[in-house]
C-alpha angles and dihedrals in degrees: 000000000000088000084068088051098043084047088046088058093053094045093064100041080064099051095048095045087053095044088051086047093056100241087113120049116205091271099053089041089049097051089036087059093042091050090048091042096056091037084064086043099051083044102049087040085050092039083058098066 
């Protein structure tokens, strides 16, 4: 459980860092946060059962 989060961290370094670079605009960081954001959400709601 703490190696999603751990991975989750990562993940949006990476997102920001390309965002500051330029290769994602707002919109493309936006969606690519939201779809992170639900994916922990569908595995910690799977993980509970």
């Amino acid at each position: 459980m703490m190696g999603i989060f751990i991975f989750v961290i990562l993940v949006l370094i990476a997102i920001v860092i390309l965002n500051r670079k330029g290769v994602l605009d707002d919109g493309e960081f936006a969606v690519a946060v939201v779809i992170l954001l639900s994916a922990v959400a569908c595995f910690i709601g799977v993980t509970q059962y």
